[in-house]
XYZ file of C-alpha atoms in Angstrom:
299
model
C -31.326 1.830 -31.051
C -27.797 1.477 -29.644
C -28.230 0.470 -25.992
C -25.059 2.350 -25.117
C -25.886 5.525 -27.056
C -24.928 8.471 -24.832
C -26.349 11.813 -23.869
C -23.931 14.698 -24.282
C -23.013 17.727 -22.206
C -20.872 20.637 -23.355
C -18.827 21.996 -20.472
C -16.849 25.243 -20.473
C -17.652 25.651 -24.176
C -14.668 23.468 -24.952
C -15.266 19.831 -24.137
C -17.938 17.236 -24.717
C -18.844 14.731 -22.022
C -20.747 11.544 -22.896
C -22.928 9.912 -20.240
C -25.708 7.363 -19.817
C -27.878 6.034 -17.024
C -29.329 2.564 -16.481
C -31.114 0.584 -13.789
C -34.259 1.976 -12.140
C -34.867 5.576 -13.311
C -36.708 6.282 -10.048
C -34.171 4.470 -7.884
C -31.418 5.583 -5.511
C -28.827 7.522 -7.556
C -25.354 6.023 -7.861
C -22.482 7.433 -9.901
C -20.286 4.726 -11.415
C -16.662 5.054 -12.583
C -15.504 2.697 -15.330
C -12.231 0.818 -15.629
C -9.303 1.204 -18.012
C -9.656 0.391 -20.809
C -13.355 0.911 -20.323
C -16.292 3.165 -21.005
C -19.887 3.980 -20.136
C -20.849 0.569 -21.591
C -19.875 -1.074 -18.291
C -23.267 -0.016 -16.940
C -24.850 -2.570 -19.263
C -23.333 -5.310 -17.092
C -25.140 -3.947 -14.027
C -28.433 -2.766 -15.512
C -30.701 -5.690 -14.622
C -29.587 -6.125 -11.012
C -29.596 -2.370 -10.425
C -33.175 -2.143 -11.679
C -34.202 -5.171 -9.621
C -32.792 -3.633 -6.423
C -33.955 -0.071 -7.043
C -30.777 1.771 -8.036
C -30.319 4.401 -10.733
C -26.795 4.084 -12.160
C -25.127 7.021 -13.909
C -21.743 7.046 -15.638
C -19.774 9.354 -17.914
C -16.819 8.482 -20.107
C -13.728 9.990 -18.518
C -11.702 12.341 -20.779
C -10.261 10.521 -23.783
C -12.398 7.408 -23.288
C -15.413 6.501 -25.390
C -17.170 9.602 -26.682
C -15.807 12.144 -24.169
C -13.218 14.658 -25.347
C -9.675 14.359 -24.064
C -8.527 16.850 -21.408
C -4.802 17.428 -21.017
C -4.263 17.092 -17.290
C -7.095 15.497 -15.342
C -6.284 14.843 -11.678
C -8.528 12.616 -9.593
C -10.238 15.567 -7.937
C -11.201 16.827 -11.410
C -13.345 13.702 -11.736
C -14.985 14.659 -8.444
C -15.729 18.120 -9.865
C -17.335 16.504 -12.910
C -19.520 14.288 -10.729
C -20.654 17.402 -8.865
C -21.508 19.201 -12.095
C -23.470 16.291 -13.505
C -25.268 15.686 -10.203
C -26.232 19.359 -10.048
C -27.496 19.334 -13.635
C -29.610 16.246 -12.919
C -30.929 17.682 -9.673
C -29.355 14.949 -7.521
C -28.354 16.025 -4.037
C -27.104 12.772 -2.463
C -25.787 9.645 -4.147
C -23.713 6.513 -3.826
C -20.443 5.804 -5.626
C -19.203 2.602 -7.264
C -15.861 2.293 -9.049
C -14.403 -0.841 -10.585
C -10.673 -1.322 -11.281
C -9.323 2.067 -12.438
C -12.698 3.483 -11.444
C -11.817 2.963 -7.782
C -9.496 5.968 -7.266
C -11.911 8.453 -8.921
C -14.796 7.522 -6.614
C -12.514 7.767 -3.578
C -11.581 11.267 -4.765
C -15.264 12.134 -5.019
C -15.878 10.909 -1.478
C -13.023 13.139 -0.297
C -14.377 16.116 -2.242
C -18.071 15.875 -1.282
C -18.434 13.943 1.971
C -21.851 15.420 2.801
C -23.376 14.349 -0.504
C -22.002 10.799 -0.665
C -24.052 8.021 0.921
C -21.589 5.180 0.424
C -18.494 4.283 -1.582
C -17.642 0.911 -3.133
C -14.116 0.517 -4.517
C -13.862 -2.784 -6.387
C -10.504 -4.228 -7.522
C -8.943 -0.770 -7.530
C -5.571 0.854 -6.954
C -4.475 2.369 -3.677
C -2.601 5.660 -3.293
C 1.039 4.965 -4.222
C 1.975 8.136 -2.365
C 0.900 6.430 0.869
C 2.043 2.915 -0.034
C 5.715 3.158 -0.845
C 6.016 -0.442 -1.989
C 3.215 -0.085 -4.554
C 5.413 -0.128 -7.644
C 7.590 -2.937 -6.299
C 4.493 -4.983 -5.524
C 3.180 -4.447 -9.047
C 6.482 -5.673 -10.486
C 6.440 -8.677 -8.135
C 3.051 -9.570 -9.668
C 4.544 -9.204 -13.185
C 2.723 -5.893 -13.674
C 5.385 -3.642 -15.192
C 3.268 -0.709 -16.361
C 4.215 1.748 -13.581
C 7.932 1.098 -14.021
C 7.775 1.351 -17.810
C 5.748 4.557 -17.749
C 8.235 6.153 -15.342
C 11.561 4.995 -16.815
C 10.817 3.884 -20.382
C 7.866 5.984 -21.517
C 8.295 5.397 -25.304
C 8.166 1.647 -24.718
C 5.109 1.982 -22.480
C 3.381 4.251 -24.992
C 4.125 1.802 -27.800
C 2.811 -1.131 -25.790
C -0.509 0.619 -25.130
C -0.843 1.504 -28.817
C -0.230 -2.116 -29.828
C -2.796 -3.278 -27.277
C -5.338 -0.814 -28.691
C -4.698 -1.898 -32.299
C -5.081 -5.552 -31.352
C -8.264 -4.831 -29.412
C -9.858 -2.994 -32.345
C -8.631 -5.096 -35.267
C -8.005 -8.586 -33.861
C -10.614 -8.800 -31.081
C -10.641 -12.593 -30.846
C -6.860 -12.649 -30.512
C -7.020 -9.825 -27.958
C -9.543 -11.791 -25.914
C -7.365 -14.902 -26.146
C -4.385 -12.930 -24.836
C -6.442 -11.469 -22.001
C -7.770 -14.875 -21.005
C -4.254 -16.276 -21.075
C -3.193 -13.809 -18.381
C -6.168 -14.573 -16.156
C -6.665 -17.254 -13.564
C -9.448 -19.808 -13.704
C -12.208 -17.773 -11.958
C -11.981 -14.965 -14.535
C -11.657 -17.353 -17.472
C -14.852 -19.085 -16.364
C -16.690 -15.761 -16.358
C -15.578 -15.060 -19.932
C -16.807 -18.501 -20.996
C -20.227 -16.848 -21.054
C -20.457 -15.524 -24.656
C -22.711 -12.592 -23.736
C -20.312 -11.405 -21.039
C -17.306 -11.929 -23.319
C -18.967 -9.938 -26.121
C -19.793 -6.983 -23.886
C -16.343 -7.184 -22.276
C -14.785 -6.696 -25.714
C -17.232 -3.994 -26.811
C -16.580 -2.039 -23.638
C -12.811 -2.158 -24.082
C -13.054 -1.299 -27.784
C -15.297 1.678 -27.042
C -12.919 2.826 -24.335
C -9.967 2.862 -26.749
C -11.824 3.984 -29.879
C -10.637 7.599 -29.691
C -6.983 6.702 -29.107
C -4.621 6.006 -26.228
C -4.123 9.427 -24.637
C -6.999 9.012 -22.206
C -5.930 5.542 -21.105
C -2.279 6.517 -20.615
C -3.063 9.708 -18.705
C -5.580 7.860 -16.529
C -3.074 5.184 -15.546
C -0.207 7.583 -14.943
C -2.429 9.722 -12.711
C -3.379 6.713 -10.615
C 0.187 5.374 -10.381
C 1.496 8.638 -8.945
C 0.810 10.131 -5.487
C -2.793 11.311 -5.507
C -4.019 14.857 -4.957
C -5.597 13.880 -1.622
C -4.929 11.449 1.213
C -6.861 8.282 1.964
C -6.924 9.429 5.588
C -9.074 12.421 4.567
C -12.001 10.332 3.305
C -15.120 10.543 5.455
C -18.115 8.222 5.513
C -18.354 4.480 4.864
C -16.067 2.950 2.240
C -16.305 -0.714 1.314
C -13.292 -2.206 -0.455
C -13.849 -5.374 -2.497
C -11.069 -7.526 -3.927
C -10.494 -11.000 -5.340
C -7.245 -12.671 -4.274
C -6.960 -14.372 -7.693
C -6.743 -10.974 -9.427
C -3.755 -10.843 -11.807
C -4.272 -7.169 -12.754
C -4.453 -5.458 -9.346
C -2.569 -6.915 -6.367
C -4.977 -7.834 -3.597
C -2.643 -6.236 -1.049
C -3.765 -2.817 -2.341
C -7.234 -3.492 -0.957
C -5.784 -4.388 2.422
C -3.808 -1.133 2.467
C -6.850 0.968 1.558
C -9.000 -0.663 4.220
C -6.296 -0.077 6.835
C -5.743 3.561 5.867
C -9.243 4.942 5.197
C -10.787 5.845 8.579
C -14.207 4.206 8.048
C -13.516 1.289 5.727
C -14.529 -2.356 5.527
C -12.603 -4.975 3.559
C -14.291 -7.749 1.558
C -11.729 -10.290 0.315
C -12.755 -13.175 -1.922
C -10.242 -16.035 -1.925
C -11.782 -17.693 -4.982
C -12.360 -14.670 -7.236
C -10.235 -12.650 -9.641
C -10.714 -9.273 -11.315
C -14.004 -9.833 -13.127
C -16.253 -11.003 -10.298
C -18.375 -7.781 -10.415
C -19.810 -9.165 -13.666
C -21.458 -12.072 -11.844
C -25.185 -11.520 -11.103
C -24.891 -13.206 -7.682
C -22.138 -10.801 -6.661
C -24.078 -7.824 -8.021
C -27.074 -8.822 -5.887
C -24.793 -8.889 -2.839
C -23.411 -5.484 -3.771
C -26.789 -3.802 -4.164
C -28.213 -5.449 -1.049
C -25.338 -3.996 0.968
C -25.861 -0.601 -0.661
C -29.548 -0.697 0.210
C -28.708 -1.550 3.821
C -26.257 1.346 4.081
C -28.743 3.815 2.632
C -31.717 2.746 4.700
C -30.112 2.095 8.065
C -27.187 4.462 8.259
C -27.683 7.485 6.080
C -31.380 8.406 6.305
C-alpha cells in the first residue's frame, strides 16, 4: 500500500481535496501546511516523532498540488476556511497548527480566522506579510532570490522558469537534487546526505508538481503580495522558527513576524538552514514545546 495514499473529499460539488493523517490517531490534533513545491507527503517526515509524542497530524494538498484540484484564486483565508471544513468533518473542535516554508502563511491565516479553536501556531522557515514589511522584495533580491521581482515584472520568464524546474524535478530527479544541494549551505546539504531523507524530499517535491505548475505559481504569488489579513490581528501564541543559514527564506522575515505578531516568540538557529525540521532531534523539541503549550496554557 502507498504510504502517502490520500483520502478524498468532494467540496461544493466541484473540487476534490486530497488529505492524509499520520502520527498518533488518538493524539492531540494538529493541522499541517506543506511547503512549495510540496504535498501531503511531508507528513511522512514527521510521523514517527508525532506518534512518539502523542500528536495526530493532518494535512491536505493545497489546490493544484498533489492530488487536490486547482482552484483559480485561493487567498490565504481560503486555506483557513478549508481547515475549518475538514476539522468540522472530522469532529475536531480545537487543534494546533504547524506550517513549514510556504506552509507558514496559511497557518497564520488560520490562526487569524479561528482564534478560539487554535491551541498553538508554529511557523517554520516561512514568509512574512510583504504588505507589512515594505523591504521584503528588496531583501529577497539581496539574498539572490529573484522570484517576487520576476513574477511581478517579467511573468513569462518566471512562468517558464517554474515549468523548467518542474520538468527537471520529474524527469531528471538526480540532477534536480544536485542543483538544489548546490544552492544550499552545509547544514542542509548534510541533512540530504541521508539517502532516506533525500528520497522522500524528492518524492514530496515531485508529488507537489505532478499536476502542473498553476498551484505552485498561484501559491507563491499569493504569499508575495500583501495578505488578506494583518499579522497584528493574530491572537494566541505563535512560535516562529528560523535557521540563519537558510538560502530560500531570509531569516529577517522571522524577526519581523515575531516583532509584529502580538503574542509571538522567536527561535533562531545560527547553525541551521531551511531543512532542519527534517531532523528527528529538532522534531522532538518541536513536539515537546507543543505538548507544554497544550497542557500548561490552553487547558
